[in-house]
């Protein structure tokens, strides 16, 4: 197949709808089900079972995998991406990956060069669908990504980016959460992405959590549940599969499962009243898929296995007790948390035995694919067990309408992605999330008439995908547009003595200082920076650009805001609050403990000031 598309031409060479119809001829009537059809046996299920019965064993194994692939095009990626694919996957392109392994899903990553711009993404999606549909017994593909918003996004500007989950938690609006899902889903769908690994349903009760944190809606399980349910319904309205993660709950860990093997010490009773609540709400809302966590949870399974490989957790609790019969997808099988105890050839087999349906992003597709194939051939797994998972996967593809229309058009992209209306909505939602934690002596808002010169300093972590960054620059630009004369000076997450001295000197020429803080700890030199800026006598306003817990480390700051992320939309909203253009309305979705006595609460859940 010759690919004539480019990253900027939309789908000018797009395959016609005839491709889809031809590939699924004779199945249309049997495969038509309502969007929220029950999972009970129906004529449509019988049609799917007939389809499954015609598949080869190799095709069945492939349907269980969701795999990464490098490149902006399904057939003509850049040479560097071809080289990466050959090294890691053993194929040159996405089309070759599909032809060789017949994978049922593809996951997009920014670092894999899948997401340059909306039209390119649509072209890539169409190329993937066409490559799959042209195979014997070809099926549409689940194309997915992690578009959580906030600090985890794979599709950036000019697509609409919303505040992250903890910011939405601070806004406390179910309507805003549902709107986020609806608009984000509509934009993803227009680019051919039909499944989103969002929302995060973890209840973040550990301030030291290194992997969840602001990706969670907060620490109150009922509030988290309400927002999870609302976002899920938004994605459903856009016909994009939402994914609640990370079951059975990753909110109370001090270990990152990407690099270690976390252990959750909650009792079964605590799990029932805390961790399980949002997942139950997601299931009640008809969630399409649930992602597992690579965590050990002894109260639910004392075998020492991660939840991803736990039959008691996935089949006993999730399927049995919670009554969930949708798709279960693993978290990435390349993460250390699932690889600690077993080899890469055993993990996919054990995951399927535990009750998983989809195997996400194994380190080696060849090793994992052949391991599952061999497990069936020797009788460790039955073909009927594979058929159960494939039926769930195909049901999902049917509910998403992929058998009717797997392809997208240039008009879809132009109509939906990054529209003025969507961008304005994201700005309005962000304004309802900025949280004012401290405002002694009414230091805020700043006045552009009496305090026109603003110095913006602070941490400049790598900008989340698709945002402009760096944070100090975004804040300075936003404040300048609001009538101030703002200058940016990046001081980093661990400012040196020289950098701190430069900031002190620069502050002498300013009427006020805005400092962005990022994960401040007791020994971090960000504390020294702020203390020295305060010593200048200039008004100092701090913005916690990630975790709101920073405020406990800097009790002398008279004005402190929490933005919960350093994406453009949240920083611009914080600037409007600093300038007094909008009143702060957010409330803490997590409690903040004292730095010197963590047993004591400094600012309780629900705390938030206004003007």
Coordinates of C-alpha atoms in Angstrom, one line a residue:
X1 CA 0.0 0.0 0.0
X2 CA 1.5 3.3 -1.0
X3 CA 1.0 6.2 1.5
X4 CA 0.8 9.6 0.0
X5 CA -0.3 11.4 3.1
X6 CA 1.8 13.9 5.0
X7 CA 1.7 15.4 8.4
X8 CA -0.2 18.5 7.2
X9 CA -2.6 17.3 4.6
X10 CA -5.3 15.7 6.8
X11 CA -6.5 12.6 5.0
X12 CA -6.3 13.8 1.4
X13 CA -5.3 10.3 0.5
X14 CA -7.7 8.7 3.0
X15 CA -9.2 5.3 2.3
X16 CA -12.8 5.4 1.5
X17 CA -15.6 4.1 3.6
X18 CA -15.9 1.3 1.1
X19 CA -12.8 -0.2 2.7
X20 CA -14.6 -0.6 6.0
X21 CA -17.8 -1.9 4.5
X22 CA -16.0 -4.4 2.3
X23 CA -13.9 -5.7 5.2
X24 CA -17.1 -6.3 7.3
X25 CA -19.5 -7.3 4.6
X26 CA -22.2 -9.6 5.8
X27 CA -21.7 -8.6 9.5
X28 CA -23.4 -5.3 9.6
X29 CA -26.8 -6.5 10.7
X30 CA -25.4 -8.9 13.2
X31 CA -23.1 -6.4 14.7
X32 CA -25.4 -3.5 15.3
X33 CA -26.1 -2.9 19.1
X34 CA -27.1 0.1 21.1
X35 CA -24.4 2.2 22.6
X36 CA -25.1 1.0 26.1
X37 CA -26.3 -2.5 25.3
X38 CA -26.1 -5.0 28.1
X39 CA -23.4 -7.7 27.9
X40 CA -25.8 -10.5 28.0
X41 CA -26.0 -13.0 25.1
X42 CA -27.8 -11.4 22.2
X43 CA -28.1 -12.0 18.4
X44 CA -25.3 -9.5 18.1
X45 CA -23.1 -11.5 20.4
X46 CA -23.9 -14.6 18.3
X47 CA -22.7 -12.7 15.3
X48 CA -19.5 -11.8 17.1
X49 CA -19.0 -15.4 18.3
X50 CA -19.3 -16.5 14.7
X51 CA -16.7 -14.0 13.7
X52 CA -14.4 -15.2 16.5
X53 CA -14.9 -18.8 15.4
X54 CA -13.5 -17.9 12.0
X55 CA -10.3 -16.4 13.4
X56 CA -7.0 -18.3 13.5
X57 CA -5.4 -18.8 16.8
X58 CA -2.7 -16.4 15.8
X59 CA -5.3 -13.7 15.0
X60 CA -6.9 -14.3 18.4
X61 CA -3.7 -13.9 20.2
X62 CA -3.0 -10.6 18.4
X63 CA -6.4 -9.2 19.3
X64 CA -5.4 -9.3 23.0
X65 CA -2.4 -6.8 22.5
X66 CA -2.3 -3.0 22.5
X67 CA 1.1 -2.0 21.3
X68 CA 3.3 1.0 20.8
X69 CA 4.8 1.8 17.5
X70 CA 7.1 4.6 16.4
X71 CA 6.3 7.1 13.6
X72 CA 3.9 9.7 12.4
X73 CA 2.7 7.5 9.5
X74 CA 1.4 4.0 9.4
X75 CA 3.4 3.2 6.3
X76 CA 6.1 5.9 5.8
X77 CA 7.6 6.9 9.1
X78 CA 10.9 8.8 9.3
X79 CA 14.0 6.6 9.1
X80 CA 14.8 7.1 12.8
X81 CA 11.4 5.7 13.7
X82 CA 11.9 2.8 11.3
X83 CA 15.2 2.0 13.0
X84 CA 13.5 2.2 16.5
X85 CA 10.7 -0.1 15.3
X86 CA 13.2 -2.6 13.9
X87 CA 15.2 -2.5 17.1
X88 CA 12.3 -2.8 19.6
X89 CA 9.5 -4.5 17.7
X90 CA 11.1 -6.2 14.7
X91 CA 9.0 -4.4 12.1
X92 CA 9.5 -1.3 10.1
X93 CA 6.0 0.4 10.4
X94 CA 2.6 0.2 12.1
X95 CA 1.2 -1.5 9.0
X96 CA 3.9 -4.2 9.3
X97 CA 3.2 -4.6 13.1
X98 CA -0.5 -5.2 12.3
X99 CA 0.3 -7.6 9.5
X100 CA 2.7 -9.6 11.5
X101 CA 1.0 -9.8 14.9
X102 CA -2.6 -8.8 14.1
X103 CA -2.7 -6.6 17.2
X104 CA -6.2 -5.4 18.3
X105 CA -5.0 -2.0 19.6
X106 CA -2.3 0.7 19.2
X107 CA -1.3 3.2 21.8
X108 CA 0.0 6.7 20.9
X109 CA 2.8 8.4 22.6
X110 CA 4.4 11.8 22.1
X111 CA 7.9 10.3 22.4
X112 CA 7.1 7.7 19.8
X113 CA 6.4 10.6 17.4
X114 CA 2.7 9.6 16.9
X115 CA 1.2 13.0 17.8
X116 CA 2.7 15.9 15.8
X117 CA -0.5 17.7 14.9
X118 CA -4.3 16.9 14.5
X119 CA -4.3 16.2 10.8
X120 CA -1.2 14.0 11.0
X121 CA -2.8 12.1 13.9
X122 CA -5.9 11.5 11.8
X123 CA -3.8 10.3 8.9
X124 CA -1.9 7.9 11.1
X125 CA -5.2 6.6 12.6
X126 CA -6.7 6.1 9.1
X127 CA -3.5 4.3 8.0
X128 CA -3.6 2.0 11.0
X129 CA -7.3 1.2 10.4
X130 CA -6.8 0.6 6.7
X131 CA -3.8 -1.7 7.3
X132 CA -5.9 -3.8 9.7
X133 CA -9.1 -3.9 7.6
X134 CA -7.2 -5.0 4.6
X135 CA -5.9 -8.2 6.4
X136 CA -7.9 -11.4 5.9
X137 CA -10.8 -11.3 8.4
X138 CA -9.6 -7.7 9.1
X139 CA -11.0 -5.9 12.1
X140 CA -11.0 -2.3 13.2
X141 CA -8.4 -1.3 15.8
X142 CA -8.8 0.3 19.2
X143 CA -6.5 3.3 19.0
X144 CA -5.8 4.7 22.4
X145 CA -3.7 7.2 24.4
X146 CA -3.2 8.7 27.8
X147 CA -5.1 12.0 27.5
X148 CA -5.7 12.7 31.2
X149 CA -5.2 16.4 30.9
X150 CA -3.0 18.3 33.3
X151 CA 0.4 16.8 33.6
X152 CA -0.3 13.7 31.5
X153 CA -1.3 14.4 27.9
X154 CA -0.2 12.9 24.6
X155 CA -2.0 15.2 22.2
X156 CA -1.2 18.9 22.7
X157 CA -1.7 22.2 21.1
X158 CA -3.7 23.1 19.0
X159 CA -6.0 20.5 20.6
X160 CA -7.8 21.7 23.6
X161 CA -6.1 21.0 26.9
X162 CA -8.0 21.1 30.2
X163 CA -7.0 21.4 33.8
X164 CA -5.9 18.1 35.3
X165 CA -7.9 15.9 37.6
X166 CA -6.9 17.5 41.0
X167 CA -7.7 20.9 39.6
X168 CA -11.1 19.6 38.5
X169 CA -11.4 18.2 42.0
X170 CA -10.8 21.7 43.3
X171 CA -13.5 23.1 41.1
X172 CA -15.9 20.5 42.4
X173 CA -18.2 20.6 39.4
X174 CA -19.6 17.5 37.9
X175 CA -20.8 19.5 35.0
X176 CA -17.2 20.7 34.3
X177 CA -15.9 17.1 34.5
X178 CA -18.6 15.9 32.1
X179 CA -17.8 18.8 29.8
X180 CA -14.1 17.9 29.9
X181 CA -14.9 14.3 28.9
X182 CA -17.3 15.3 26.1
X183 CA -15.0 17.9 24.5
X184 CA -11.8 15.9 25.0
X185 CA -13.6 12.8 23.6
X186 CA -15.0 14.7 20.6
X187 CA -11.5 15.9 19.7
X188 CA -9.8 12.6 20.2
X189 CA -12.5 10.8 18.1
X190 CA -12.1 13.4 15.3
X191 CA -8.4 12.3 15.2
X192 CA -9.2 8.6 15.1
X193 CA -8.4 8.0 18.8
X194 CA -11.3 5.9 20.1
X195 CA -10.2 5.0 23.6
X196 CA -8.7 7.2 26.4
X197 CA -6.9 5.8 29.4
X198 CA -8.7 8.3 31.6
X199 CA -10.1 9.1 34.2
X200 CA -7.8 8.3 37.1
X201 CA -10.0 6.8 39.7
X202 CA -7.4 6.6 42.4
X203 CA -8.1 8.3 45.8
X204 CA -4.9 10.2 46.5
X205 CA -4.5 10.1 50.3
X206 CA -0.7 10.1 50.4
X207 CA 1.1 13.5 49.9
X208 CA 4.3 11.6 49.1
X209 CA 2.7 9.6 46.2
X210 CA 5.2 10.0 43.4
X211 CA 3.1 8.6 40.5
X212 CA -0.5 9.6 41.1
X213 CA -0.7 12.9 43.1
X214 CA -2.4 15.6 41.0
X215 CA -3.5 13.0 38.5
X216 CA -6.2 12.1 41.1
X217 CA -9.3 14.1 41.7
X218 CA -8.5 14.2 45.4
X219 CA -8.7 12.5 48.8
X220 CA -12.4 12.3 49.3
X221 CA -13.7 9.0 47.8
X222 CA -17.2 10.2 47.3
X223 CA -16.1 13.4 45.5
X224 CA -13.7 11.4 43.4
X225 CA -16.4 9.0 42.5
X226 CA -18.8 11.7 41.4
X227 CA -16.2 13.3 39.1
X228 CA -15.1 10.0 37.7
X229 CA -18.7 9.2 36.9
X230 CA -19.3 12.6 35.3
X231 CA -16.1 12.4 33.1
X232 CA -17.0 8.9 32.0
X233 CA -20.4 10.0 30.9
X234 CA -18.8 12.9 28.9
X235 CA -16.6 10.5 27.0
X236 CA -19.5 8.2 26.4
X237 CA -21.4 11.1 24.8
X238 CA -18.5 11.4 22.4
X239 CA -18.4 7.7 21.7
X240 CA -14.9 7.3 23.1
X241 CA -14.1 4.5 25.5
X242 CA -13.1 5.9 28.9
X243 CA -10.8 3.8 31.2
X244 CA -10.9 4.0 35.0
X245 CA -7.5 3.4 36.5
X246 CA -5.6 1.9 38.4
X247 CA -7.6 -0.9 39.9
X248 CA -7.8 -1.8 42.8
X249 CA -6.4 1.7 43.8
X250 CA -3.0 3.3 43.5
X251 CA -3.6 6.4 45.7
X252 CA -1.7 5.5 48.8
X253 CA 1.8 4.6 47.8
X254 CA 5.2 6.2 48.1
X255 CA 6.7 4.0 45.4
X256 CA 6.3 4.6 41.6
X257 CA 5.2 1.4 39.9
X258 CA 7.1 2.4 36.8
X259 CA 10.4 1.9 38.7
X260 CA 9.4 -0.2 41.7
X261 CA 6.8 -2.6 43.2
X262 CA 4.5 -0.6 45.5
X263 CA 2.7 -2.3 48.4
X264 CA -0.7 -1.0 49.6
X265 CA -1.3 -1.7 53.3
X266 CA -5.0 -0.8 53.4
X267 CA -7.3 -3.3 55.2
X268 CA -10.1 -4.9 53.2
X269 CA -12.5 -2.6 55.2
X270 CA -10.6 0.5 54.3
X271 CA -10.5 -0.6 50.6
X272 CA -14.2 -1.0 50.6
X273 CA -14.8 2.6 51.9
X274 CA -11.9 4.3 50.2
X275 CA -10.3 2.8 47.1
X276 CA -13.2 0.9 45.7
X277 CA -15.7 3.7 45.8
X278 CA -14.8 5.5 42.5
X279 CA -14.4 2.2 40.6
X280 CA -17.9 1.2 41.7
X281 CA -19.2 4.5 40.4
X282 CA -17.4 4.0 37.1
X283 CA -18.9 0.5 36.8
X284 CA -22.4 1.9 37.6
X285 CA -21.8 4.5 34.9
X286 CA -21.1 1.8 32.3
X287 CA -17.4 2.3 32.1
X288 CA -16.0 0.6 29.0
X289 CA -12.6 -0.4 30.3
X290 CA -10.7 -0.6 33.6
X291 CA -6.9 -0.6 33.9
X292 CA -5.1 -2.7 36.4
X293 CA -2.4 -1.5 38.9
X294 CA 1.1 -3.1 39.2
X295 CA 0.8 -3.0 43.0
X296 CA 0.8 -5.6 45.8
X297 CA -2.4 -5.4 47.9
X298 CA -2.0 -8.1 50.6
X299 CA -5.5 -7.5 52.1
X300 CA -7.0 -8.5 48.8
X301 CA -4.5 -11.1 47.8
X302 CA -1.7 -12.3 50.0
X303 CA 0.2 -14.2 47.3
X304 CA 2.7 -11.4 46.7
X305 CA 1.6 -11.0 43.1
X306 CA 0.8 -7.7 41.6
X307 CA -2.9 -6.9 41.1
X308 CA -2.4 -7.2 37.3
X309 CA -1.6 -10.9 37.8
X310 CA -4.0 -11.6 40.6
X311 CA -7.0 -13.9 40.0
X312 CA -8.5 -13.1 43.4
X313 CA -8.4 -9.4 42.6
X314 CA -9.4 -9.3 38.9
X315 CA -11.7 -12.2 38.7
X316 CA -12.8 -12.7 42.3
X317 CA -13.4 -9.0 43.2
X318 CA -13.6 -7.0 40.0
X319 CA -15.6 -9.5 37.9
X320 CA -17.3 -11.4 40.7
X321 CA -18.1 -9.0 43.6
X322 CA -18.3 -5.8 41.6
X323 CA -20.0 -7.4 38.7
X324 CA -17.9 -5.8 36.0
X325 CA -17.9 -7.5 32.6
X326 CA -16.3 -4.9 30.4
X327 CA -12.7 -4.8 29.1
X328 CA -9.8 -5.1 31.6
X329 CA -6.6 -3.7 30.3
X330 CA -3.2 -4.0 32.1
X331 CA -1.1 -1.0 32.8
X332 CA 2.0 -1.0 30.6
X333 CA 3.8 -4.4 30.9
X334 CA 7.1 -2.6 30.5
X335 CA 6.8 -1.1 34.0
X336 CA 9.0 -2.5 36.8
X337 CA 6.0 -3.2 39.1
X338 CA 4.8 -6.1 37.0
X339 CA 8.3 -7.4 36.0
X340 CA 9.7 -7.8 39.5
X341 CA 8.5 -11.3 40.2
X342 CA 8.1 -12.9 36.8
X343 CA 9.8 -12.8 33.4
X344 CA 8.4 -11.1 30.4
X345 CA 7.4 -14.4 28.9
X346 CA 5.3 -15.3 31.9
X347 CA 3.6 -12.0 32.7
X348 CA 1.2 -11.9 29.7
X349 CA 0.1 -15.5 30.4
X350 CA -0.4 -14.9 34.1
X351 CA -2.4 -11.7 33.4
X352 CA -4.8 -13.6 31.1
X353 CA -5.2 -16.3 33.7
X354 CA -6.0 -13.6 36.3
X355 CA -8.8 -12.2 34.2
X356 CA -7.2 -9.5 32.0
X357 CA -8.5 -9.0 28.4
X358 CA -5.9 -6.6 26.9
X359 CA -2.1 -6.7 27.3
X360 CA -0.7 -3.2 27.0
X361 CA 2.7 -2.4 25.6
X362 CA 4.9 -5.3 26.5
X363 CA 8.6 -4.7 26.3
X364 CA 8.8 -7.3 23.5
X365 CA 5.7 -8.0 21.5
X366 CA 7.5 -11.0 20.0
X367 CA 8.2 -12.6 23.4
X368 CA 4.8 -11.8 24.8
X369 CA 2.8 -12.9 21.7
X370 CA 4.6 -16.2 21.4
X371 CA 4.3 -16.8 25.1
X372 CA 0.5 -16.6 24.9
X373 CA 0.4 -18.6 21.7
X374 CA 2.5 -21.4 23.3
X375 CA 0.4 -21.3 26.5
X376 CA -2.6 -22.2 24.4
X377 CA -0.8 -24.8 22.4
X378 CA 0.4 -26.6 25.5
X379 CA -2.9 -26.3 27.3
X380 CA -2.0 -23.8 30.0
X381 CA -4.6 -21.4 28.5
X382 CA -7.6 -22.6 26.6
X383 CA -8.7 -21.1 23.3
X384 CA -12.1 -20.6 25.0
X385 CA -10.4 -18.4 27.5
X386 CA -9.0 -16.2 24.7
X387 CA -12.5 -16.1 23.1
X388 CA -14.0 -14.6 26.3
X389 CA -11.6 -11.7 26.2
X390 CA -11.9 -11.2 22.4
X391 CA -15.7 -11.1 22.7
X392 CA -15.4 -8.3 25.3
X393 CA -12.9 -6.4 23.0
X394 CA -15.2 -6.8 19.9
X395 CA -18.2 -5.8 21.9
X396 CA -16.4 -2.6 22.7
X397 CA -15.4 -2.0 19.1
X398 CA -19.1 -2.5 18.2
X399 CA -20.3 -0.1 20.8
X400 CA -17.9 2.5 19.6
X401 CA -19.3 2.2 16.1
X402 CA -15.9 1.1 14.6
X403 CA -17.5 -1.6 12.4
X404 CA -19.6 1.1 10.8
X405 CA -17.1 3.9 10.6
X406 CA -13.5 3.3 11.6
X407 CA -12.1 6.2 9.5
X408 CA -12.1 10.0 10.1
X409 CA -12.0 12.9 7.7
X410 CA -10.3 16.3 7.4
X411 CA -13.7 17.8 8.1
X412 CA -13.9 15.9 11.4
X413 CA -10.7 17.5 12.5
X414 CA -11.5 21.0 11.4
X415 CA -15.0 20.8 13.0
X416 CA -13.8 19.5 16.4
X417 CA -10.2 20.0 17.3
X418 CA -9.1 23.1 19.2
X419 CA -12.1 25.2 18.3
X420 CA -12.5 28.7 19.8
X421 CA -15.5 27.4 21.7
X422 CA -13.6 24.5 23.2
X423 CA -10.6 26.6 24.1
X424 CA -12.8 29.2 25.8
X425 CA -14.6 26.5 27.7
X426 CA -11.3 25.2 29.0
X427 CA -10.3 28.7 30.2
X428 CA -13.6 29.1 32.0
X429 CA -13.3 25.7 33.7
X430 CA -9.7 26.6 34.8
X431 CA -10.9 29.8 36.4
X432 CA -13.1 27.7 38.7
X433 CA -10.2 25.6 39.9
X434 CA -7.4 28.0 41.0
X435 CA -7.3 27.8 44.8
X436 CA -6.2 30.6 47.1
X437 CA -4.6 29.1 50.2
X438 CA -3.1 32.1 51.9
X439 CA -3.9 35.8 51.6
X440 CA -2.5 37.7 54.6
X441 CA -3.1 41.4 54.7
X442 CA -4.9 41.1 51.4
X443 CA -1.7 40.9 49.4
X444 CA -3.7 39.6 46.5
X445 CA -4.8 40.6 44.0
X446 CA -1.9 42.6 42.7
X447 CA -2.6 46.0 41.2
X448 CA -1.2 46.8 37.8
X449 CA -1.4 50.6 38.6
X450 CA 0.5 50.6 41.8
X451 CA 2.6 47.4 41.2
X452 CA 3.2 47.4 37.5
X453 CA 6.6 45.7 37.5
X454 CA 6.4 42.0 38.3
X455 CA 9.3 39.5 38.5
X456 CA 8.3 35.9 37.8
X457 CA 10.8 33.3 39.1
X458 CA 10.7 29.7 40.0
X459 CA 10.8 26.1 38.9
X460 CA 10.5 25.4 35.2
X461 CA 10.0 21.6 34.9
X462 CA 9.7 20.2 31.4
X463 CA 6.4 21.3 30.0
X464 CA 3.6 18.8 29.7
X465 CA 3.1 17.6 26.2
X466 CA 1.8 20.2 23.8
X467 CA 1.9 23.2 26.1
X468 CA 4.1 26.2 25.4
X469 CA 6.1 26.5 28.6
X470 CA 8.2 27.2 30.5
X471 CA 5.9 28.0 33.4
X472 CA 7.7 31.2 34.4
X473 CA 7.5 32.4 30.8
X474 CA 3.8 31.5 30.5
X475 CA 3.0 33.3 33.7
X476 CA 5.0 36.4 32.7
X477 CA 3.4 36.6 29.3
X478 CA -0.1 36.2 30.8
X479 CA 0.5 38.9 33.4
X480 CA 1.9 41.3 30.8
X481 CA -1.2 40.7 28.7
X482 CA -3.2 41.7 31.8
X483 CA -1.5 45.1 32.1
X484 CA 1.6 44.4 34.1
X485 CA 5.2 44.5 32.9
X486 CA 6.4 41.1 33.8
X487 CA 9.9 39.6 33.5
X488 CA 10.6 35.9 33.7
X489 CA 13.7 34.4 35.4
X490 CA 13.9 30.7 35.6
X491 CA 15.4 29.5 38.9
X492 CA 14.8 25.8 38.5
X493 CA 13.6 23.1 41.0
X494 CA 16.9 23.2 42.9
X495 CA 18.3 26.8 42.5
X496 CA 22.0 27.3 43.2
X497 CA 23.4 30.1 45.4
X498 CA 24.3 32.1 42.3
X499 CA 20.8 31.7 40.9
X500 CA 19.2 32.8 44.1
X501 CA 21.5 35.8 44.2
X502 CA 20.5 36.8 40.7
X503 CA 16.8 36.5 41.7
X504 CA 17.4 38.7 44.8
X505 CA 19.1 41.4 42.6
X506 CA 16.3 41.2 40.0
X507 CA 13.7 41.6 42.7
X508 CA 15.1 45.0 43.7
X509 CA 13.7 46.4 40.4
X510 CA 10.3 44.8 40.8
X511 CA 7.2 46.0 42.6
X512 CA 6.2 42.4 43.4
X513 CA 7.5 38.9 42.9
X514 CA 5.6 35.8 41.7
X515 CA 7.4 32.5 42.4
X516 CA 6.3 29.2 41.1
X517 CA 7.1 26.3 43.4
X518 CA 7.4 22.7 42.5
X519 CA 7.3 19.8 45.0
X520 CA 9.1 21.6 47.7
X521 CA 10.7 19.5 50.4
X522 CA 12.4 20.4 53.7
X523 CA 15.9 20.4 52.3
X524 CA 15.1 21.8 48.9
X525 CA 16.8 25.1 47.9
X526 CA 13.5 26.4 46.6
X527 CA 12.8 27.2 50.3
X528 CA 16.0 29.3 50.5
X529 CA 15.0 31.2 47.3
X530 CA 11.6 32.1 48.7
X531 CA 13.1 33.1 52.1
X532 CA 15.6 35.4 50.5
X533 CA 13.0 37.0 48.2
X534 CA 10.8 37.6 51.3
X535 CA 13.8 39.3 52.9
X536 CA 13.9 41.9 50.2
X537 CA 10.7 43.3 51.6
X538 CA 9.0 43.0 48.2
X539 CA 5.5 41.5 48.1
X540 CA 6.0 37.8 47.3
X541 CA 3.2 35.6 45.9
X542 CA 3.8 31.9 45.4
X543 CA 2.0 29.5 43.0
X544 CA 2.2 25.8 43.7
X545 CA 2.4 24.6 40.1
X546 CA 2.1 21.0 40.9
X547 CA 1.3 19.6 44.4
X548 CA -0.6 22.0 46.7
X549 CA 1.4 20.5 49.6
X550 CA 4.2 23.0 48.9
X551 CA 2.4 25.6 51.0
X552 CA 3.3 23.7 54.2
X553 CA 7.0 24.1 53.5
X554 CA 6.8 27.9 53.1
X555 CA 4.6 29.3 56.0
X556 CA 6.0 32.8 55.7
X557 CA 4.6 33.5 52.2
X558 CA 1.7 35.9 52.6
X559 CA -0.1 35.0 49.3
X560 CA -0.2 31.4 48.1
X561 CA -2.1 29.9 45.2
X562 CA -2.5 26.3 43.9
X563 CA -2.8 25.7 40.2
X564 CA -2.3 21.9 40.4
X565 CA -0.3 21.8 37.1
X566 CA 1.9 24.0 34.9
X567 CA -0.1 23.6 31.7
X568 CA -0.9 26.8 29.9
X569 CA -4.6 26.8 30.7
X570 CA -4.0 26.5 34.5
X571 CA -1.2 29.1 34.6
X572 CA -3.2 31.6 32.6
X573 CA -6.1 31.1 35.0
X574 CA -3.7 31.6 38.0
X575 CA -2.5 34.9 36.4
X576 CA -6.1 36.1 36.0
X577 CA -6.6 35.4 39.7
X578 CA -3.3 37.2 40.7
X579 CA -4.4 40.2 38.6
X580 CA -7.9 40.2 40.1
X581 CA -9.6 39.7 36.8
X582 CA -11.4 36.7 38.3
X583 CA -12.1 35.6 41.9
X584 CA -10.4 32.4 43.2
X585 CA -13.1 29.7 43.5
X586 CA -11.2 26.5 44.0
X587 CA -11.2 24.5 47.2
X588 CA -8.6 22.0 48.3
X589 CA -9.5 18.5 47.2
X590 CA -6.9 17.1 49.5
X591 CA -5.9 18.1 53.1
X592 CA -2.4 19.7 53.6
X593 CA -0.6 18.6 56.7
X594 CA 1.9 20.6 58.7
X595 CA 5.5 20.2 57.5
X596 CA 6.8 20.0 61.1
X597 CA 4.0 17.7 62.4
X598 CA 2.3 15.7 59.6
X599 CA -0.2 14.4 62.1
X600 CA -1.7 17.9 62.2
X601 CA -3.7 19.3 59.4
X602 CA -2.6 22.8 58.3
X603 CA -5.4 23.3 55.7
X604 CA -8.3 20.9 55.7
X605 CA -10.0 19.4 52.7
X606 CA -12.3 22.0 51.3
X607 CA -10.2 25.0 52.3
X608 CA -10.2 27.9 49.9
X609 CA -10.3 31.7 50.1
X610 CA -11.8 34.2 47.8
X611 CA -11.6 38.0 47.3

